[in-house]
Coordinates of C-alpha atoms and ligand atoms in Angstrom, one line a residue:
M1 CA 0.0 0.0 0.0
V2 CA 1.1 3.5 -0.8
L3 CA -0.4 6.5 1.1
T4 CA 0.8 10.1 0.4
P5 CA -0.5 13.6 0.4
T6 CA 0.0 15.3 -3.0
S7 CA 1.1 18.7 -4.0
A8 CA -2.3 19.4 -5.6
G9 CA -3.9 19.1 -2.1
A10 CA -5.3 15.6 -2.4
T11 CA -4.4 12.3 -0.7
V12 CA -3.5 9.4 -2.9
F13 CA -3.9 5.8 -1.8
H14 CA -2.9 2.8 -3.8
R15 CA -4.0 -0.5 -2.3
D16 CA -1.7 -2.4 -4.6
G17 CA 0.9 0.2 -5.2
I18 CA 4.4 0.5 -6.7
V19 CA 7.0 3.1 -6.0
A20 CA 10.0 2.9 -8.4
V21 CA 13.2 4.5 -7.2
D22 CA 15.8 5.4 -9.8
A23 CA 19.6 4.9 -9.5
H24 CA 19.9 8.5 -8.3
G25 CA 17.5 8.0 -5.4
R26 CA 14.6 9.8 -7.0
I27 CA 11.0 8.6 -7.4
G28 CA 10.7 7.5 -11.0
W29 CA 7.2 6.2 -10.9
V30 CA 4.4 5.8 -8.3
G31 CA 0.9 4.3 -8.8
P32 CA -1.2 1.2 -8.9
A33 CA 0.7 -1.9 -9.9
D34 CA -1.5 -2.7 -12.8
L35 CA -0.9 0.6 -14.5
H36 CA 2.9 0.4 -14.3
P37 CA 4.4 0.4 -17.7
A38 CA 6.1 -2.9 -16.9
A39 CA 2.7 -4.5 -16.3
R40 CA 1.6 -3.8 -19.9
P41 CA 1.3 -6.9 -22.2
G42 CA 4.7 -7.4 -23.9
A43 CA 6.5 -4.9 -21.7
E44 CA 10.0 -5.6 -20.6
T45 CA 9.5 -6.4 -17.0
H46 CA 13.1 -5.3 -16.2
D47 CA 11.8 -1.7 -16.8
L48 CA 10.9 -1.8 -13.1
G49 CA 14.2 -2.9 -11.9
P50 CA 14.4 -5.6 -9.2
E51 CA 11.0 -5.8 -7.6
I52 CA 10.8 -5.8 -3.8
D53 CA 7.7 -7.1 -2.2
L54 CA 7.0 -5.1 0.9
R55 CA 3.6 -6.5 1.8
P56 CA 1.9 -5.9 4.2
L57 CA 3.7 -2.7 4.9
V58 CA 2.4 0.8 4.1
L59 CA 4.7 3.2 2.3
L60 CA 4.5 6.8 3.4
P61 CA 6.6 9.9 2.9
G62 CA 9.3 10.3 5.6
L63 CA 8.2 12.4 8.5
I64 CA 9.7 15.9 9.0
D65 CA 10.5 17.1 12.5
L66 CA 10.8 20.9 12.3
H67 CA 12.0 21.5 15.8
A68 CA 14.2 19.3 18.1
H69 CA 17.2 19.7 20.3
L70 CA 20.0 17.1 19.7
P71 CA 21.8 17.3 23.0
Q72 CA 18.6 17.1 25.0
L73 CA 17.6 13.6 23.8
P74 CA 19.0 11.9 27.0
N75 CA 16.6 14.2 28.9
A76 CA 13.5 13.1 27.1
G77 CA 10.7 12.6 29.6
L78 CA 12.2 14.5 32.4
G79 CA 10.8 17.6 34.1
A80 CA 7.1 17.4 33.2
G81 CA 5.0 20.3 34.4
L82 CA 7.8 22.7 35.2
D83 CA 7.5 26.2 33.7
L84 CA 9.8 26.9 30.8
L85 CA 12.4 29.1 32.5
T86 CA 12.8 26.8 35.5
W87 CA 13.0 23.7 33.3
L88 CA 15.8 25.3 31.2
E89 CA 17.9 26.1 34.3
R90 CA 17.3 22.7 36.0
Y91 CA 17.3 20.2 33.1
V92 CA 18.4 21.7 29.9
F93 CA 21.4 23.9 30.5
P94 CA 23.3 21.1 32.4
V95 CA 22.7 18.5 29.7
E96 CA 23.7 21.0 26.9
R97 CA 26.8 22.0 28.8
R98 CA 28.0 18.4 28.4
F99 CA 27.6 18.6 24.6
D100 CA 30.8 20.5 24.4
D101 CA 33.3 18.7 22.1
A102 CA 33.8 16.4 19.2
S103 CA 33.8 13.2 21.4
A104 CA 30.5 14.2 23.0
A105 CA 29.0 14.6 19.5
A106 CA 30.5 11.4 18.3
E107 CA 28.8 9.6 21.1
L108 CA 25.4 11.3 21.1
A109 CA 24.6 12.4 17.6
P110 CA 24.6 9.0 15.8
A111 CA 22.3 7.6 18.5
A112 CA 20.1 10.6 18.1
Y113 CA 19.8 10.1 14.4
R114 CA 19.1 6.4 14.8
T115 CA 16.3 7.3 17.3
F116 CA 14.8 9.8 14.8
A117 CA 14.9 7.3 12.0
A118 CA 13.4 4.6 14.2
V119 CA 10.3 6.7 14.6
G120 CA 10.0 7.5 10.9
T121 CA 11.7 10.9 10.9
T122 CA 13.8 11.3 7.7
T123 CA 14.3 15.1 8.0
V124 CA 15.2 16.7 11.3
V125 CA 15.6 20.4 12.0
A126 CA 17.5 20.7 15.3
Y127 CA 19.4 22.9 17.6
G128 CA 22.8 21.9 19.0
A129 CA 24.5 23.4 22.0
V130 CA 26.6 26.6 22.1
F131 CA 29.8 24.8 21.3
K132 CA 31.2 24.8 17.8
A133 CA 33.2 21.5 18.1
S134 CA 30.2 19.4 19.0
M135 CA 28.2 21.0 16.1
D136 CA 30.9 20.0 13.6
G137 CA 30.7 16.5 15.1
A138 CA 26.9 16.5 14.8
F139 CA 27.1 17.4 11.1
Q140 CA 29.7 14.8 10.5
A141 CA 27.5 12.2 12.1
A142 CA 24.5 13.3 10.0
E143 CA 26.6 13.0 6.9
A144 CA 27.6 9.5 7.8
H145 CA 24.2 8.4 8.9
G146 CA 22.3 9.5 5.9
I147 CA 19.4 11.4 7.6
R148 CA 18.4 14.8 6.1
A149 CA 19.4 17.4 8.7
I150 CA 19.2 21.1 9.1
L151 CA 21.2 22.0 12.2
G152 CA 22.6 25.1 14.0
K153 CA 24.9 26.0 16.9
V154 CA 22.9 27.7 19.6
M155 CA 23.7 31.4 20.0
M156 CA 23.3 33.1 23.4
D157 CA 25.0 36.2 24.6
R158 CA 22.7 37.6 27.3
I159 CA 22.7 34.5 29.5
T160 CA 24.8 31.4 28.7
Y161 CA 25.7 28.1 30.3
D162 CA 29.3 28.2 28.8
E163 CA 31.3 28.9 32.0
R164 CA 34.6 29.2 30.1
I165 CA 33.5 31.9 27.6
D166 CA 35.1 35.3 27.7
R167 CA 32.0 37.6 28.1
S168 CA 33.7 40.5 26.2
T169 CA 33.9 38.4 23.0
I170 CA 30.8 36.3 23.3
L171 CA 28.8 38.0 20.6
E172 CA 31.6 38.3 18.0
R173 CA 32.6 34.7 18.6
S174 CA 29.1 33.3 18.4
V175 CA 28.6 35.0 15.1
R176 CA 32.0 34.0 13.7
E177 CA 31.7 30.4 14.7
S178 CA 28.2 30.2 13.3
E179 CA 29.4 31.6 10.0
E180 CA 32.3 29.1 9.9
L181 CA 29.9 26.2 10.5
C182 CA 27.4 27.6 8.0
R183 CA 30.1 28.0 5.2
R184 CA 31.2 24.4 5.8
W185 CA 27.9 22.6 6.1
H186 CA 25.1 24.6 4.4
G187 CA 24.3 22.6 1.3
A188 CA 26.8 19.8 2.1
A189 CA 26.2 16.2 1.1
D190 CA 24.7 17.4 -2.2
G191 CA 22.1 19.5 -0.4
R192 CA 21.1 16.8 2.2
L193 CA 22.5 18.9 5.0
G194 CA 21.7 22.5 5.8
Y195 CA 22.5 25.2 8.3
A196 CA 20.1 27.1 10.4
V197 CA 21.4 30.2 12.2
T198 CA 20.1 29.6 15.7
P199 CA 19.7 32.3 18.3
R200 CA 18.1 30.4 21.2
F201 CA 15.3 32.9 22.0
A202 CA 14.9 36.5 23.0
V203 CA 15.4 35.9 26.7
S204 CA 19.0 34.7 26.1
C205 CA 19.9 37.0 23.3
T206 CA 20.6 40.8 23.0
A207 CA 19.0 42.8 20.2
E208 CA 22.5 43.1 18.6
L209 CA 23.0 39.3 18.5
L210 CA 19.5 38.8 17.0
R211 CA 20.3 41.4 14.3
E212 CA 23.7 39.9 13.6
S213 CA 22.3 36.4 13.4
A214 CA 19.5 37.5 11.0
A215 CA 22.1 39.3 8.8
L216 CA 24.2 36.1 8.7
A217 CA 21.3 34.0 7.6
A218 CA 20.4 36.6 4.9
R219 CA 23.9 36.7 3.4
T220 CA 24.5 33.0 3.4
G221 CA 21.0 31.8 2.4
A222 CA 20.7 29.7 5.5
W223 CA 17.6 29.2 7.6
W224 CA 17.1 31.2 10.8
Q225 CA 15.4 29.5 13.7
T226 CA 14.4 30.5 17.2
H227 CA 11.5 30.2 19.8
V228 CA 8.6 32.5 20.2
S229 CA 5.6 33.0 22.6
E230 CA 5.8 29.7 24.3
D231 CA 5.0 30.4 27.9
A232 CA 3.4 33.2 30.0
A233 CA 6.4 34.0 32.2
E234 CA 8.7 34.0 29.2
I235 CA 6.5 36.5 27.4
V236 CA 6.5 38.8 30.4
E237 CA 10.3 38.5 30.6
V238 CA 10.7 39.4 26.9
G239 CA 8.5 42.5 27.5
R240 CA 10.8 43.5 30.3
L241 CA 14.0 43.0 28.3
F242 CA 12.7 44.6 25.1
P243 CA 10.5 47.5 26.2
E244 CA 10.7 49.2 22.8
A245 CA 9.1 46.3 21.0
L246 CA 5.4 46.1 20.4
D247 CA 5.3 42.4 21.4
Y248 CA 7.4 39.2 21.2
V249 CA 7.2 38.9 17.4
D250 CA 8.2 42.5 17.0
V251 CA 11.5 41.7 18.8
Y252 CA 12.4 39.4 15.9
D253 CA 10.9 41.7 13.3
R254 CA 13.1 44.6 14.4
A255 CA 16.1 42.3 14.2
G256 CA 15.2 41.5 10.5
G257 CA 14.6 37.8 11.3
L258 CA 11.2 37.2 9.9
G259 CA 10.6 35.7 6.4
P260 CA 10.2 32.5 4.5
K261 CA 13.5 31.1 5.8
A262 CA 12.6 31.7 9.4
I263 CA 11.2 28.9 11.5
L264 CA 9.8 29.9 14.8
A265 CA 8.9 27.2 17.3
H266 CA 5.6 27.3 19.4
G267 CA 3.7 30.6 19.0
V268 CA 1.2 29.3 21.5
H269 CA 0.0 32.7 22.7
L270 CA 0.3 34.9 19.6
S271 CA -1.8 38.1 19.4
D272 CA -3.8 38.9 16.3
R273 CA -1.2 41.5 15.3
E274 CA 1.6 39.0 15.7
L275 CA -0.2 36.4 13.7
R276 CA -0.9 38.9 10.9
R277 CA 2.8 39.9 10.8
L278 CA 4.0 36.3 10.6
V279 CA 1.6 35.6 7.7
E280 CA 2.6 38.9 6.0
T281 CA 6.3 38.0 6.1
G282 CA 5.8 34.4 5.2
T283 CA 7.4 33.3 8.4
R284 CA 7.1 29.5 9.2
L285 CA 5.8 28.0 12.5
A286 CA 6.9 24.7 14.1
H287 CA 3.9 23.5 16.1
C288 CA 5.0 21.4 19.1
P289 CA 1.8 20.4 20.9
S290 CA 3.4 17.6 23.0
S291 CA 6.0 20.0 24.4
N292 CA 3.4 22.7 25.0
L293 CA 1.4 20.3 27.2
F294 CA 4.4 18.7 28.8
L295 CA 5.6 22.1 30.1
A296 CA 2.1 23.3 30.7
S297 CA 2.6 26.2 28.2
G298 CA -0.8 26.1 26.6
V299 CA -2.8 24.9 23.6
M300 CA -2.1 26.8 20.3
P301 CA -5.2 27.7 18.3
L302 CA -4.0 25.6 15.3
A303 CA -7.2 25.8 13.2
R304 CA -7.3 29.6 13.5
F305 CA -3.7 30.0 12.5
L306 CA -4.1 27.7 9.5
E307 CA -7.2 29.6 8.5
A308 CA -5.1 32.8 8.6
G309 CA -2.7 31.3 6.1
L310 CA 0.3 30.6 8.4
V311 CA 2.6 27.9 7.0
I312 CA 2.9 25.3 9.8
G313 CA 4.7 22.0 10.3
L314 CA 5.2 19.8 13.3
G315 CA 8.1 19.6 15.8
S316 CA 8.8 17.1 18.6
D317 CA 10.9 19.7 20.5
V318 CA 12.7 16.9 22.4
A319 CA 13.2 17.2 25.2
G320 CA 10.6 19.9 25.8
G321 CA 8.5 17.3 24.2
P322 CA 9.0 13.9 25.8
D323 CA 8.8 11.7 22.6
P324 CA 10.7 12.1 19.4
S325 CA 7.9 10.5 17.3
I326 CA 6.0 12.8 15.0
F327 CA 3.1 10.3 15.1
S328 CA 3.0 10.9 18.8
V329 CA 3.1 14.7 18.2
M330 CA 0.1 14.3 15.8
R331 CA -1.8 12.3 18.5
V332 CA -1.2 14.8 21.3
G333 CA -1.9 17.7 18.9
A334 CA -5.2 16.1 17.9
Y335 CA -6.2 15.5 21.6
A336 CA -5.2 19.1 22.5
Q337 CA -7.4 20.5 19.6
N338 CA -10.3 18.3 20.6
A339 CA -10.0 19.6 24.2
R340 CA -9.8 23.2 22.9
R341 CA -12.9 22.8 20.9
A342 CA -14.8 21.4 23.9
L343 CA -13.5 23.8 26.5
A344 CA -12.6 27.0 24.7
A345 CA -15.8 27.3 22.6
D346 CA -13.7 27.4 19.4
R347 CA -16.1 25.8 17.0
R348 CA -13.8 25.5 14.1
P349 CA -13.6 21.9 12.9
V350 CA -10.7 19.9 14.2
L351 CA -8.2 18.3 11.8
A352 CA -8.8 14.8 10.5
P353 CA -6.0 12.1 10.6
L354 CA -5.0 12.7 7.0
D355 CA -4.7 16.5 7.8
W356 CA -2.2 15.6 10.6
L357 CA -0.3 13.3 8.2
R358 CA 0.0 16.2 5.7
L359 CA 1.2 18.6 8.5
G360 CA 3.9 16.1 9.5
T361 CA 5.1 15.5 5.9
L362 CA 4.3 17.9 3.0
E363 CA 3.6 21.0 5.1
G364 CA 6.8 20.4 7.0
A365 CA 8.6 20.4 3.6
R366 CA 6.7 23.5 2.6
A367 CA 7.8 25.2 5.8
L368 CA 11.4 24.5 4.7
G369 CA 10.8 25.6 1.1
L370 CA 11.6 22.0 0.1
E371 CA 8.2 21.0 -1.1
A372 CA 9.5 20.3 -4.6
T373 CA 12.1 17.9 -3.2
I374 CA 10.5 16.0 -0.3
G375 CA 7.3 15.6 1.7
S376 CA 5.3 13.3 -0.6
L377 CA 5.7 10.3 -2.8
E378 CA 5.5 12.0 -6.2
V379 CA 7.5 11.5 -9.4
G380 CA 10.7 13.5 -9.5
K381 CA 11.0 13.9 -5.7
E382 CA 13.8 12.4 -3.7
A383 CA 12.9 9.0 -2.3
D384 CA 12.6 9.9 1.4
L385 CA 10.1 7.4 2.6
I386 CA 9.2 5.0 5.4
A387 CA 7.6 1.6 5.5
I388 CA 5.1 1.0 8.3
D389 CA 3.5 -2.0 9.8
A390 CA 0.1 -0.6 10.4
G391 CA -0.9 -3.7 12.5
L392 CA -2.3 -5.7 9.6
T393 CA -0.4 -8.8 10.6
A394 CA 2.4 -9.7 12.9
P395 CA 5.3 -10.3 12.9
V396 CA 6.8 -8.6 9.9
R397 CA 10.4 -9.2 8.9
H398 CA 13.0 -6.6 9.3
V399 CA 13.4 -4.5 6.2
D400 CA 17.0 -4.2 5.2
L401 CA 17.2 -2.9 1.7
E402 CA 18.7 -0.3 -0.4
L403 CA 16.1 1.1 -2.7
A404 CA 18.0 2.9 -5.4
G405 CA 17.2 1.3 -8.8
T406 CA 14.3 -0.8 -7.5
G407 CA 10.5 -1.0 -7.6
L408 CA 8.7 -1.4 -4.3
H409 CA 5.6 -3.5 -4.7
T410 CA 3.1 -3.3 -1.8
P411 CA 0.1 -5.4 -2.8
G412 CA -3.1 -5.1 -0.8
H413 CA -3.2 -7.6 2.0
P414 CA -6.1 -10.1 1.9
H415 CA -7.0 -9.6 5.6
A416 CA -6.8 -5.9 5.5
G417 CA -10.6 -5.4 5.5
G418 CA -11.1 -7.5 8.6
V419 CA -8.4 -5.7 10.6
F420 CA -9.6 -2.2 9.9
G421 CA -13.3 -3.0 10.2
R422 CA -14.5 -0.6 7.5
G423 CA -11.9 -1.7 5.1
D424 CA -8.4 -0.5 4.3
D425 CA -9.5 3.1 4.0
P426 CA -6.6 5.7 3.9
S427 CA -8.2 7.8 6.7
D428 CA -8.5 4.7 8.9
I429 CA -4.9 3.8 8.2
A430 CA -3.7 7.3 9.2
S431 CA -5.9 7.2 12.3
R432 CA -4.5 3.8 13.3
L433 CA -0.9 5.0 12.9
I434 CA -1.6 8.1 15.0
F435 CA -3.8 6.8 17.7
R436 CA -2.9 3.2 18.1
P437 CA 0.8 3.0 17.3
H438 CA 3.1 0.2 18.4
P439 CA 6.8 0.8 19.3
D440 CA 8.4 -0.8 16.3
M441 CA 5.9 -0.1 13.6
V442 CA 8.4 1.8 11.5
R443 CA 10.1 -1.1 9.7
G444 CA 12.3 0.9 7.3
A445 CA 13.3 4.5 6.6
W446 CA 15.1 5.8 3.5
V447 CA 16.6 9.1 2.4
R448 CA 17.3 9.4 -1.4
G449 CA 16.6 5.6 -1.5
R450 CA 19.4 4.9 1.0
R451 CA 18.3 3.0 4.1
L452 CA 18.9 4.7 7.4
E453 CA 20.2 2.9 10.4
G454 CA 17.6 3.0 13.2
P455 CA 14.3 1.2 12.4
G456 CA 14.4 -2.3 13.8
S457 CA 17.8 -1.8 15.3
T458 CA 17.1 0.2 18.4
A459 CA 14.2 -1.7 19.9
Ligands
ZN501 ZN1 12.7 24.1 21.5

């Protein structure tokens, strides 16, 4: 089975589907098996390449995590219910302080990428720590692992956990090191790796650092990522530190940070003015509902923001979010929106399972400006995809295949109707993956047709 959102706004489902991946790791053909050119009478069957039978797995586009923190993965699940600023001091700064050199990165980053791949994430956008050497190591590990990664060294000059830094050079050094990393890694691995200039958030950055960071992103073509409007106490603190700004979004606007290459995480409490300004500038939002509930930050009015035209993808925000799985983020997000509809008298319709799947794939790609490259299983795109055991049968063999130059055949399973009750309907499949997952349901993950280490190997 093949299930994917399409660029035209639809969802395509092929019960007996084939995805053909060419030698360059691009999708050469996708559709029902009986329409494949190789299936025509008299066709040369080798047109398809070696055919791999993946039944009863479902092929989906790889998931896109727009917001995570690499060094925080060991903390996942710790500190529930603390407010943001206390949680940062107690849990986050100590663990990031340990992510300080190449050996720390060599130990932690490969495990982090395996963890992401094991939950179906093929593109991760992540913050590192403030240390350049560990960021270099994190990029090297991503290059070797094969995951698609957009990473950035955290910039902080107002408060920092780096006890050895010379305060008089902190801003200059932070910008210089970010630029060196950006020059080395932005666009590396033939475009599979990218750099995001990463001022942590307004509380830890001066206006000058925010300005310099935005200028760096503009002159290098890199992304620019930070946090916004996550928690009530944080918003009060930003107002105190930036009295000249109209509101939180205006702090970043004055720095020149907003625009289509800017990815702001959270935005839980945005005012109408802030929302309008983000839409006007084409700024992207990483919605992180599991983090927002874990740290008691609030419930973002997702339906209203989408209606306003904001481009939104999903983020795990590990370890603000306790679980790196984007399926889990979809589930918590759906529950949060259901609760909001019931309690906040917001009568906008909630998103359906296929809408959540689109947010975690194609909309994430759109947020990155990569919608022509990844985010759906469509001809010409790079073959970033995952194979899922949706619970049709058990057990399923481990999938250990390189895909380049192959055709993936996923015939419909004879028992599918019985398992799903109403039949193997795409909405039911998405609903099952989101609301009734099992820990090792991701059986394979590929980027450009190359298998990622992780699925099946970390259980
Ligand atoms: Zn975060």
